[in-house]
GROMACS .gro file of C-alpha atoms in nm:
model
  286
    1MET     CA    1  -1.441  10.238 -13.426
    2GLN     CA    2  -1.212   9.959 -13.504
    3THR     CA    3  -1.166   9.589 -13.394
    4ALA     CA    4  -1.023   9.522 -13.102
    5SER     CA    5  -0.758   9.302 -13.330
    6LYS     CA    6  -0.625   9.576 -13.501
    7PHE     CA    7  -0.613   9.858 -13.150
    8PHE     CA    8  -0.416   9.524 -12.905
    9SER     CA    9  -0.192   9.385 -13.229
   10ALA     CA   10  -0.087   9.811 -13.322
   11ASP     CA   11   0.252   9.915 -13.236
   12PRO     CA   12   0.215  10.109 -12.861
   13ARG     CA   13   0.349  10.464 -12.997
   14SER     CA   14   0.128  10.460 -13.330
   15VAL     CA   15  -0.220  10.475 -13.101
   16THR     CA   16  -0.256  10.841 -13.002
   17ALA     CA   17  -0.497  10.877 -12.695
   18ARG     CA   18  -0.774  11.041 -13.006
   19ASP     CA   19  -0.818  10.671 -13.103
   20GLU     CA   20  -0.772  10.529 -12.847
   21ALA     CA   21  -1.079  10.789 -12.654
   22ARG     CA   22  -1.251  10.604 -12.984
   23PHE     CA   23  -1.209  10.289 -12.927
   24PHE     CA   24  -1.317  10.318 -12.559
   25GLY     CA   25  -1.569  10.516 -12.626
   26GLY     CA   26  -1.735  10.189 -12.859
   27LEU     CA   27  -1.712   9.945 -12.500
   28ARG     CA   28  -2.084   9.882 -12.308
   29THR     CA   29  -1.953   9.748 -12.012
   30GLY     CA   30  -2.132   9.439 -11.817
   31ASN     CA   31  -2.224   9.726 -11.592
   32PHE     CA   32  -2.353   9.956 -11.894
   33THR     CA   33  -2.068  10.222 -11.848
   34PHE     CA   34  -1.905  10.296 -12.035
   35LYS     CA   35  -1.485  10.275 -12.112
   36ARG     CA   36  -1.467  10.670 -12.232
   37THR     CA   37  -1.185  10.939 -12.077
   38GLY     CA   38  -1.181  11.220 -12.322
   39GLU     CA   39  -0.847  11.366 -12.410
   40GLY     CA   40  -0.717  11.618 -12.218
   41ARG     CA   41  -1.051  11.654 -11.976
   42LEU     CA   42  -0.788  11.661 -11.656
   43ARG     CA   43  -0.540  11.818 -11.753
   44VAL     CA   44  -0.655  12.179 -11.565
   45MET     CA   45  -0.668  12.001 -11.255
   46ASP     CA   46  -0.352  11.848 -11.290
   47ARG     CA   47  -0.218  12.147 -11.315
   48ALA     CA   48  -0.356  12.248 -10.998
   49LEU     CA   49  -0.245  11.990 -10.785
   50ILE     CA   50   0.097  11.993 -10.903
   51GLU     CA   51   0.108  12.344 -10.859
   52TRP     CA   52  -0.003  12.312 -10.443
   53LEU     CA   53   0.310  11.995 -10.440
   54ASP     CA   54   0.554  12.234 -10.553
   55ARG     CA   55   0.409  12.523 -10.313
   56ALA     CA   56   0.418  12.234 -10.012
   57THR     CA   57   0.736  12.135 -10.254
   58ALA     CA   58   0.542  11.784 -10.140
   59ARG     CA   59   0.760  11.476 -10.198
   60ILE     CA   60   0.562  11.237 -10.399
   61ASP     CA   61   0.692  10.857 -10.405
   62THR     CA   62   0.318  10.635 -10.453
   63VAL     CA   63  -0.017  10.744 -10.693
   64LEU     CA   64  -0.353  10.595 -10.639
   65ASP     CA   65  -0.597  10.668 -10.911
   66LEU     CA   66  -0.935  10.483 -10.858
   67GLY     CA   67  -1.123  10.389 -11.128
   68ILE     CA   68  -0.910  10.527 -11.424
   69SER     CA   69  -1.160  10.324 -11.684
   70SER     CA   70  -0.966  10.332 -11.972
   71GLY     CA   71  -0.701  10.495 -11.797
   72VAL     CA   72  -0.620  10.802 -12.048
   73THR     CA   73  -0.569  11.052 -11.829
   74THR     CA   74  -0.430  10.776 -11.585
   75ALA     CA   75  -0.151  10.847 -11.818
   76GLU     CA   76  -0.195  11.227 -11.812
   77LEU     CA   77  -0.175  11.284 -11.449
   78ALA     CA   78   0.193  11.056 -11.523
   79GLU     CA   79   0.267  11.262 -11.780
   80ALA     CA   80   0.257  11.566 -11.503
   81ILE     CA   81   0.417  11.478 -11.191
   82ALA     CA   82   0.784  11.345 -11.451
   83GLN     CA   83   0.715  11.681 -11.600
   84SER     CA   84   0.721  11.847 -11.247
   85GLY     CA   85   1.062  11.670 -11.164
   86ARG     CA   86   0.935  11.373 -10.934
   87SER     CA   87   0.992  10.941 -10.997
   88VAL     CA   88   0.639  10.822 -10.814
   89ARG     CA   89   0.533  10.545 -10.875
   90MET     CA   90   0.200  10.425 -10.986
   91THR     CA   91  -0.062  10.245 -10.952
   92GLY     CA   92  -0.398  10.251 -11.088
   93THR     CA   93  -0.721  10.044 -11.044
   94ASP     CA   94  -1.091   9.984 -11.208
   95ARG     CA   95  -1.312   9.753 -11.138
   96GLY     CA   96  -1.316   9.587 -11.527
   97LEU     CA   97  -0.877   9.597 -11.678
   98ALA     CA   98  -0.972   9.255 -11.834
   99ALA     CA   99  -1.074   9.065 -12.104
  100ARG     CA  100  -0.978   8.848 -12.367
  101ILE     CA  101  -1.004   8.845 -12.744
  102VAL     CA  102  -1.143   8.456 -12.810
  103ASP     CA  103  -1.218   8.426 -13.246
  104LEU     CA  104  -1.542   8.279 -13.310
  105PRO     CA  105  -1.713   8.046 -13.652
  106MET     CA  106  -1.677   8.156 -14.018
  107GLY     CA  107  -1.296   8.416 -13.901
  108CYS     CA  108  -1.533   8.625 -13.686
  109ARG     CA  109  -1.392   8.721 -13.334
  110ALA     CA  110  -1.541   8.900 -12.964
  111LEU     CA  111  -1.353   9.110 -12.709
  112VAL     CA  112  -1.491   8.948 -12.445
  113GLU     CA  113  -1.441   9.071 -12.044
  114PRO     CA  114  -1.469   8.698 -11.787
  115THR     CA  115  -1.814   8.752 -11.692
  116GLY     CA  116  -1.920   8.688 -12.017
  117HIS     CA  117  -2.030   9.039 -12.155
  118VAL     CA  118  -1.920   9.111 -12.470
  119LEU     CA  119  -1.733   9.377 -12.576
  120GLN     CA  120  -1.739   9.407 -12.952
  121TYR     CA  121  -1.760   9.157 -13.247
  122GLU     CA  122  -1.517   9.237 -13.560
  123ILE     CA  123  -1.752   9.040 -13.862
  124LEU     CA  124  -1.540   9.024 -14.223
  125GLY     CA  125  -1.363   9.267 -14.048
  126ARG     CA  126  -1.530   9.503 -13.971
  127ALA     CA  127  -1.656   9.638 -13.535
  128MET     CA  128  -1.955   9.554 -13.461
  129ARG     CA  129  -2.137   9.637 -13.118
  130PRO     CA  130  -2.303   9.366 -12.897
  131TRP     CA  131  -2.594   9.679 -12.749
  132THR     CA  132  -2.834   9.899 -12.990
  133ARG     CA  133  -2.887  10.292 -12.976
  134ARG     CA  134  -3.160  10.474 -13.127
  135LEU     CA  135  -2.986  10.534 -13.432
  136ASP     CA  136  -2.936  10.192 -13.553
  137TYR     CA  137  -3.354  10.136 -13.543
  138LEU     CA  138  -3.297  10.332 -13.870
  139THR     CA  139  -3.046  10.215 -14.003
  140GLY     CA  140  -3.115   9.875 -13.984
  141MET     CA  141  -2.844   9.800 -13.767
  142ALA     CA  142  -3.016   9.688 -13.492
  143VAL     CA  143  -3.167   9.421 -13.692
  144ALA     CA  144  -2.780   9.318 -13.759
  145GLN     CA  145  -2.670   9.309 -13.389
  146LYS     CA  146  -2.994   9.121 -13.268
  147VAL     CA  147  -2.875   8.785 -13.540
  148VAL     CA  148  -2.518   8.807 -13.430
  149ASN     CA  149  -2.578   8.841 -13.088
  150ARG     CA  150  -2.802   8.528 -13.119
  151THR     CA  151  -2.610   8.359 -13.336
  152LEU     CA  152  -2.305   8.423 -13.208
  153GLY     CA  153  -2.385   8.547 -12.881
  154PRO     CA  154  -2.348   8.225 -12.696
  155LEU     CA  155  -2.055   8.082 -12.806
  156ALA     CA  156  -1.889   8.425 -12.734
  157ARG     CA  157  -1.900   8.425 -12.378
  158ALA     CA  158  -1.899   8.039 -12.317
  159LEU     CA  159  -1.526   8.105 -12.470
  160GLY     CA  160  -1.493   8.440 -12.292
  161ALA     CA  161  -1.621   8.327 -11.960
  162SER     CA  162  -1.320   8.034 -11.986
  163PRO     CA  163  -0.892   8.108 -11.882
  164HIS     CA  164  -0.810   7.890 -12.187
  165THR     CA  165  -0.979   8.013 -12.473
  166GLY     CA  166  -0.903   8.308 -12.615
  167ASP     CA  167  -0.546   8.635 -12.589
  168PRO     CA  168  -0.585   8.820 -12.260
  169VAL     CA  169  -0.579   9.192 -12.276
  170ALA     CA  170  -0.585   9.455 -12.053
  171LEU     CA  171  -0.871   9.762 -12.117
  172VAL     CA  172  -0.639  10.070 -12.064
  173SER     CA  173  -0.437  10.302 -12.261
  174ARG     CA  174  -0.138  10.144 -12.460
  175ARG     CA  175   0.028  10.375 -12.296
  176LEU     CA  176  -0.047  10.273 -11.954
  177ALA     CA  177  -0.055   9.877 -12.063
  178GLN     CA  178   0.359   9.969 -12.170
  179SER     CA  179   0.459  10.076 -11.838
  180ASP     CA  180   0.727   9.934 -11.601
  181ALA     CA  181   0.663  10.295 -11.352
  182MET     CA  182   0.254  10.127 -11.372
  183ARG     CA  183   0.097   9.889 -11.137
  184LEU     CA  184  -0.257   9.747 -11.242
  185ILE     CA  185  -0.538   9.669 -11.032
  186GLU     CA  186  -0.856   9.527 -11.026
  187ASP     CA  187  -1.018   9.653 -10.733
  188ASP     CA  188  -1.407   9.702 -10.605
  189VAL     CA  189  -1.366  10.043 -10.393
  190THR     CA  190  -1.640   9.931 -10.240
  191ILE     CA  191  -1.411   9.592 -10.040
  192ARG     CA  192  -1.171   9.707  -9.818
  193ASN     CA  193  -0.748   9.591 -10.075
  194PRO     CA  194  -0.575   9.479  -9.785
  195ALA     CA  195  -0.274   9.525 -10.063
  196LEU     CA  196  -0.337   9.950 -10.103
  197THR     CA  197  -0.346  10.032  -9.704
  198GLY     CA  198  -0.210  10.221  -9.599
  199GLY     CA  199   0.070  10.330  -9.927
  200PHE     CA  200  -0.005  10.646 -10.074
  201ASP     CA  201   0.168  11.028 -10.076
  202LEU     CA  202  -0.136  11.042 -10.312
  203ILE     CA  203  -0.485  10.944 -10.418
  204ARG     CA  204  -0.675  11.099 -10.717
  205ALA     CA  205  -1.084  10.992 -10.715
  206ALA     CA  206  -1.183  11.134 -10.992
  207ASN     CA  207  -1.516  11.069 -11.150
  208ILE     CA  208  -1.617  10.773 -10.956
  209LEU     CA  209  -1.669  10.834 -10.573
  210ASN     CA  210  -2.038  11.050 -10.594
  211ARG     CA  211  -2.429  10.975 -10.444
  212HIS     CA  212  -2.503  10.895 -10.837
  213TYR     CA  213  -2.294  10.569 -10.850
  214PHE     CA  214  -2.359  10.381 -10.532
  215GLU     CA  215  -2.593  10.447 -10.234
  216PRO     CA  216  -2.508  10.580  -9.892
  217ALA     CA  217  -2.315  10.299  -9.742
  218GLU     CA  218  -2.198  10.155  -9.985
  219LEU     CA  219  -2.017  10.548 -10.100
  220GLN     CA  220  -1.958  10.535  -9.649
  221ARG     CA  221  -1.759  10.193  -9.696
  222ALA     CA  222  -1.574  10.397 -10.057
  223VAL     CA  223  -1.493  10.644  -9.819
  224ASP     CA  224  -1.359  10.458  -9.565
  225ASN     CA  225  -1.212  10.307  -9.752
  226VAL     CA  226  -0.946  10.554  -9.920
  227ARG     CA  227  -0.934  10.740  -9.666
  228SER     CA  228  -0.690  10.378  -9.491
  229TYR     CA  229  -0.487  10.425  -9.866
  230LEU     CA  230  -0.350  10.749  -9.730
  231ARG     CA  231   0.001  10.609  -9.564
  232GLY     CA  232  -0.066  10.913  -9.305
  233PRO     CA  233   0.034  11.268  -9.202
  234GLY     CA  234   0.121  11.400  -9.483
  235ALA     CA  235   0.001  11.252  -9.767
  236TRP     CA  236  -0.237  11.397 -10.054
  237LEU     CA  237  -0.653  11.355 -10.115
  238LEU     CA  238  -0.777  11.434 -10.455
  239VAL     CA  239  -1.140  11.381 -10.512
  240LEU     CA  240  -1.318  11.537 -10.758
  241ARG     CA  241  -1.607  11.534 -11.054
  242THR     CA  242  -1.636  11.656 -11.416
  243HIS     CA  243  -2.043  11.760 -11.522
  244GLY     CA  244  -1.980  11.844 -11.908
  245ASP     CA  245  -1.653  11.825 -12.058
  246ALA     CA  246  -1.468  12.133 -11.857
  247GLU     CA  247  -1.636  12.242 -11.491
  248HIS     CA  248  -1.411  12.017 -11.273
  249ARG     CA  249  -1.630  12.040 -10.883
  250GLY     CA  250  -1.300  11.897 -10.622
  251THR     CA  251  -1.174  11.943 -10.331
  252LEU     CA  252  -0.814  11.842 -10.167
  253PHE     CA  253  -0.690  11.739  -9.884
  254ARG     CA  254  -0.350  11.643  -9.747
  255MET     CA  255  -0.331  11.461  -9.377
  256ALA     CA  256  -0.261  11.661  -9.053
  257ASP     CA  257  -0.053  11.525  -8.802
  258ASP     CA  258  -0.350  11.410  -8.558
  259GLY     CA  259  -0.537  11.148  -8.931
  260ALA     CA  260  -0.755  11.438  -8.965
  261LEU     CA  261  -0.785  11.587  -9.390
  262ASP     CA  262  -0.762  11.907  -9.327
  263VAL     CA  263  -0.868  12.102  -9.686
  264VAL     CA  264  -0.588  12.290  -9.885
  265GLU     CA  265  -0.812  12.441 -10.211
  266ARG     CA  266  -1.205  12.388 -10.354
  267TRP     CA  267  -1.233  12.409 -10.703
  268GLY     CA  268  -1.625  12.495 -10.825
  269GLY     CA  269  -1.777  12.498 -10.488
  270GLY     CA  270  -1.612  12.176 -10.369
  271SER     CA  271  -1.770  11.758 -10.393
  272GLU     CA  272  -2.042  11.748 -10.327
  273ILE     CA  273  -1.906  11.439 -10.083
  274GLU     CA  274  -1.619  11.608  -9.842
  275GLU     CA  275  -1.834  11.619  -9.529
  276MET     CA  276  -1.792  11.222  -9.552
  277PHE     CA  277  -1.401  11.270  -9.567
  278LEU     CA  278  -1.439  11.577  -9.303
  279ARG     CA  279  -1.547  11.264  -9.037
  280MET     CA  280  -1.326  11.118  -8.873
  281PRO     CA  281  -1.313  10.734  -8.935
  282VAL     CA  282  -1.464  10.439  -8.646
  283LEU     CA  283  -1.106  10.259  -8.596
  284GLN     CA  284  -1.192   9.879  -8.581
  285SER     CA  285  -1.086   9.674  -8.304
  286GLY     CA  286  -0.925   9.340  -8.489
   0.00000   0.00000   0.00000
């Protein structure tokens, strides 16, 4: 795995999607999820979405991609939309987009989240995972990881949690980080974000809204929030989950004049939470 200092200092034009997938695939976040997003994983769904937009001669000005992880598939969606002849302003959200590269003793470094969670160590110019795989116990790497976590971990966590030390980086595809057409926002989908309300002609929620990630009450809040981010009648919503490498189960909705969401298309039997979006939202006073 490439070190964070080399990855983030490289010319973005020289970083391939495969490079990004390999780098982010080795980062385990503080909430025990991985930043991995496979190259081309959603291209089939991108094409299917564009076909529907073309069929409806839909004008799309603003797009929201939720839970973008490393942003590899977000960059691919942006490319597909551009190739369809549409010029859009895109927003990508995720719970953790920021990190810092901090200097440690003996020329070592660490990539650390603002919470102080260490994502990667750089030891003698080589990347080291803070977390342990089963194979690491066989190779002896687990012992080295334990030593590094004990000796360098406390300082790395303290420095990473400080906004005044190290170099800030965005934990997304270099193509997104350098794009003027992309707005990146750290966001928790279970908490209503007024800055997003009513702002989008198209929303994609890929591999984020499912019963495995959220408790029922949290999932309902997330569903209500996502629905509120649609601009209004005519807006589109794609909710999908990918099983394995290529099995997509999703539903494409479009908002009707009365605010209800109509099902436009289903893939693989449809989204597992389709019925939650078909319910009319409860209007809250104040």
